[in-house]
């Protein structure tokens, strides 16, 4: 399996690559892709991919009858806009989604995403890719969403708290079960 940027494929035109990508996400991501994201992806141009925080990656496998897309990932605004990872049903559970996310982090330098708490497979994929839980947010309709971010470049205290959210003396629940810390100077 090879992970590549959609633009890195020099064999063929943007129109052909883009249509293959759209066909893949339409076929295998119909329950995941919002109408807003779908509209954006249909209008996507090579110029859009040069915007900071935007990346489109494909996981490609070689089979007996040629190359096939096994997974696709599109991020805009460092994951705060569109944050999409779709894996072909035959390859789910093989780590392709996590590898796509790890490559997105590597490509973009940072990544944030919101994942529904009842979407266990997506949460596992994010944790395997190295993302860490940073907060719990109420989404549309009041459903709980977990904010996941790449925190590998943060200091140890920044990994636990956000200085703009908490002040000295506030209790902060850490990842150590049953243990509450307090922020101090």
Short mmCIF file of C-alpha atoms in Angstrom, two decimals:
data_model
loop_
_atom_site.label_atom_id
_atom_site.label_comp_id
_atom_site.label_asym_id
_atom_site.label_seq_id
_atom_site.Cartn_x
_atom_site.Cartn_y
_atom_site.Cartn_z
CA UNK A 1 0.00 0.00 0.00
CA UNK A 2 1.18 3.49 -0.83
CA UNK A 3 -0.11 6.78 0.58
CA UNK A 4 0.12 9.64 -1.87
CA UNK A 5 -1.13 13.12 -2.37
CA UNK A 6 -3.72 13.35 -5.10
CA UNK A 7 -1.56 15.95 -6.83
CA UNK A 8 1.55 13.73 -6.56
CA UNK A 9 0.13 11.37 -9.16
CA UNK A 10 1.67 12.64 -12.40
CA UNK A 11 -0.08 10.03 -14.57
CA UNK A 12 -3.13 11.81 -15.89
CA UNK A 13 -5.18 14.87 -15.53
CA UNK A 14 -6.71 16.47 -12.47
CA UNK A 15 -10.18 15.79 -13.87
CA UNK A 16 -9.58 12.01 -14.01
CA UNK A 17 -7.99 11.89 -10.54
CA UNK A 18 -10.71 14.08 -9.07
CA UNK A 19 -13.50 11.99 -10.60
CA UNK A 20 -11.96 8.76 -9.25
CA UNK A 21 -11.75 10.34 -5.79
CA UNK A 22 -15.37 11.56 -5.97
CA UNK A 23 -16.59 8.13 -7.15
CA UNK A 24 -14.78 6.49 -4.22
CA UNK A 25 -16.21 8.81 -1.56
CA UNK A 26 -19.69 8.64 -3.10
CA UNK A 27 -19.65 4.84 -3.12
CA UNK A 28 -18.07 4.19 0.27
CA UNK A 29 -18.69 7.37 2.28
CA UNK A 30 -22.36 8.02 1.62
CA UNK A 31 -23.32 7.87 5.32
CA UNK A 32 -20.30 9.88 6.50
CA UNK A 33 -19.98 12.80 4.08
CA UNK A 34 -22.26 15.76 4.81
CA UNK A 35 -23.98 17.56 1.97
CA UNK A 36 -21.84 20.64 2.66
CA UNK A 37 -18.62 18.60 2.46
CA UNK A 38 -19.85 16.85 -0.66
CA UNK A 39 -20.50 20.20 -2.39
CA UNK A 40 -17.02 21.43 -1.42
CA UNK A 41 -15.34 18.26 -2.67
CA UNK A 42 -17.18 18.39 -6.02
CA UNK A 43 -15.90 21.97 -6.54
CA UNK A 44 -12.37 21.16 -5.33
CA UNK A 45 -9.63 22.43 -7.63
CA UNK A 46 -5.84 22.04 -7.70
CA UNK A 47 -5.62 25.66 -6.46
CA UNK A 48 -7.70 24.76 -3.37
CA UNK A 49 -5.12 22.13 -2.45
CA UNK A 50 -2.45 24.83 -2.15
CA UNK A 51 -4.37 26.53 0.68
CA UNK A 52 -2.53 26.15 4.02
CA UNK A 53 -4.12 23.44 6.15
CA UNK A 54 -5.59 21.61 3.15
CA UNK A 55 -4.55 18.15 2.05
CA UNK A 56 -6.06 15.32 0.05
CA UNK A 57 -4.40 11.91 0.39
CA UNK A 58 -5.14 8.52 -1.14
CA UNK A 59 -4.17 5.06 0.07
CA UNK A 60 -3.52 3.06 -3.09
CA UNK A 61 -2.99 -0.68 -3.35
CA UNK A 62 -1.75 -2.65 -6.33
CA UNK A 63 -3.80 -5.68 -7.26
CA UNK A 64 -3.68 -8.13 -10.14
CA UNK A 65 -5.71 -5.79 -12.32
CA UNK A 66 -3.92 -2.55 -11.44
CA UNK A 67 -4.01 0.15 -8.79
CA UNK A 68 -7.09 0.66 -6.63
CA UNK A 69 -8.03 3.23 -4.03
CA UNK A 70 -8.26 1.58 -0.61
CA UNK A 71 -8.81 4.80 1.35
CA UNK A 72 -9.05 8.56 1.02
CA UNK A 73 -8.63 11.49 3.38
CA UNK A 74 -9.38 15.17 2.88
CA UNK A 75 -8.61 17.89 5.44
CA UNK A 76 -9.27 21.61 5.27
CA UNK A 77 -8.33 24.23 7.86
CA UNK A 78 -6.06 21.70 9.60
CA UNK A 79 -9.07 19.44 10.19
CA UNK A 80 -11.32 22.17 11.60
CA UNK A 81 -13.14 22.49 8.26
CA UNK A 82 -13.59 19.23 6.43
CA UNK A 83 -12.12 16.26 8.23
CA UNK A 84 -12.80 13.16 6.20
CA UNK A 85 -11.31 9.66 6.23
CA UNK A 86 -12.98 6.91 4.21
CA UNK A 87 -11.69 3.35 3.87
CA UNK A 88 -13.00 0.72 1.44
CA UNK A 89 -15.05 -1.88 3.39
CA UNK A 90 -12.66 -4.70 2.38
CA UNK A 91 -9.73 -2.89 4.04
CA UNK A 92 -11.37 -1.57 7.22
CA UNK A 93 -9.63 -2.66 10.40
CA UNK A 94 -6.25 -2.99 8.67
CA UNK A 95 -4.81 0.34 9.81
CA UNK A 96 -5.26 2.22 6.52
CA UNK A 97 -7.35 4.97 8.16
CA UNK A 98 -4.76 5.49 10.90
CA UNK A 99 -1.96 5.62 8.33
CA UNK A 100 -3.89 8.22 6.34
CA UNK A 101 -4.33 10.33 9.50
CA UNK A 102 -0.64 9.97 10.44
CA UNK A 103 0.30 11.15 6.96
CA UNK A 104 -2.13 14.07 7.27
CA UNK A 105 -0.44 15.10 10.52
CA UNK A 106 2.94 14.80 8.84
CA UNK A 107 1.79 16.76 5.78
CA UNK A 108 -0.10 19.51 7.62
CA UNK A 109 2.05 19.77 10.75
CA UNK A 110 -1.00 19.79 13.04
CA UNK A 111 -4.50 18.37 13.02
CA UNK A 112 -7.75 18.72 14.99
CA UNK A 113 -11.01 16.86 14.56
CA UNK A 114 -14.36 16.23 16.20
CA UNK A 115 -15.62 12.64 16.48
CA UNK A 116 -18.96 11.49 17.83
CA UNK A 117 -18.59 9.51 21.05
CA UNK A 118 -20.70 6.68 19.63
CA UNK A 119 -18.38 6.26 16.62
CA UNK A 120 -16.00 3.79 18.28
CA UNK A 121 -14.16 2.74 15.11
CA UNK A 122 -13.33 6.35 14.22
CA UNK A 123 -12.19 7.07 17.77
CA UNK A 124 -9.90 4.01 17.68
CA UNK A 125 -8.49 5.13 14.32
CA UNK A 126 -7.74 8.61 15.70
CA UNK A 127 -6.07 7.29 18.86
CA UNK A 128 -3.95 4.85 16.81
CA UNK A 129 -2.84 7.76 14.63
CA UNK A 130 -1.55 9.55 17.72
CA UNK A 131 -4.35 12.05 18.28
CA UNK A 132 -5.25 12.83 21.89
CA UNK A 133 -8.55 13.86 23.47
CA UNK A 134 -8.54 17.57 24.32
CA UNK A 135 -12.17 18.26 25.16
CA UNK A 136 -15.82 17.33 24.98
CA UNK A 137 -18.11 19.50 22.87
CA UNK A 138 -21.86 19.51 22.30
CA UNK A 139 -22.59 19.10 18.63
CA UNK A 140 -25.75 19.70 16.66
CA UNK A 141 -28.76 18.29 18.46
CA UNK A 142 -26.78 18.13 21.71
CA UNK A 143 -24.83 14.99 20.78
CA UNK A 144 -21.42 14.77 22.47
CA UNK A 145 -18.33 15.12 20.28
CA UNK A 146 -14.75 14.47 21.35
CA UNK A 147 -12.17 17.05 20.27
CA UNK A 148 -9.04 15.19 19.16
CA UNK A 149 -5.73 16.89 18.35
CA UNK A 150 -2.14 16.08 17.59
CA UNK A 151 -0.31 17.22 20.72
CA UNK A 152 3.13 15.78 20.02
CA UNK A 153 4.74 19.24 19.85
CA UNK A 154 3.18 20.60 23.07
CA UNK A 155 4.90 20.87 26.44
CA UNK A 156 3.75 18.44 29.17
CA UNK A 157 1.57 21.07 30.89
CA UNK A 158 0.02 22.15 27.57
CA UNK A 159 -0.91 18.52 26.95
CA UNK A 160 -3.06 18.57 30.08
CA UNK A 161 -4.55 22.07 29.95
CA UNK A 162 -5.05 24.98 27.65
CA UNK A 163 -3.73 28.17 29.29
CA UNK A 164 -6.50 30.28 27.78
CA UNK A 165 -9.22 28.04 29.23
CA UNK A 166 -8.06 27.54 32.82
CA UNK A 167 -6.55 29.75 35.48
CA UNK A 168 -4.39 29.01 38.50
CA UNK A 169 -6.18 26.95 41.15
CA UNK A 170 -8.84 25.51 38.82
CA UNK A 171 -9.33 21.74 39.14
CA UNK A 172 -8.43 19.88 35.96
CA UNK A 173 -9.32 16.25 35.33
CA UNK A 174 -6.29 14.52 33.83
CA UNK A 175 -6.02 11.26 31.94
CA UNK A 176 -5.02 9.50 35.15
CA UNK A 177 -8.26 7.75 36.23
CA UNK A 178 -9.65 8.97 39.53
CA UNK A 179 -7.00 11.69 39.94
CA UNK A 180 -7.67 15.42 39.89
CA UNK A 181 -4.79 17.88 39.54
CA UNK A 182 -4.75 21.56 40.21
CA UNK A 183 -3.02 24.16 38.07
CA UNK A 184 -0.17 25.85 39.90
CA UNK A 185 2.64 28.22 38.98
#
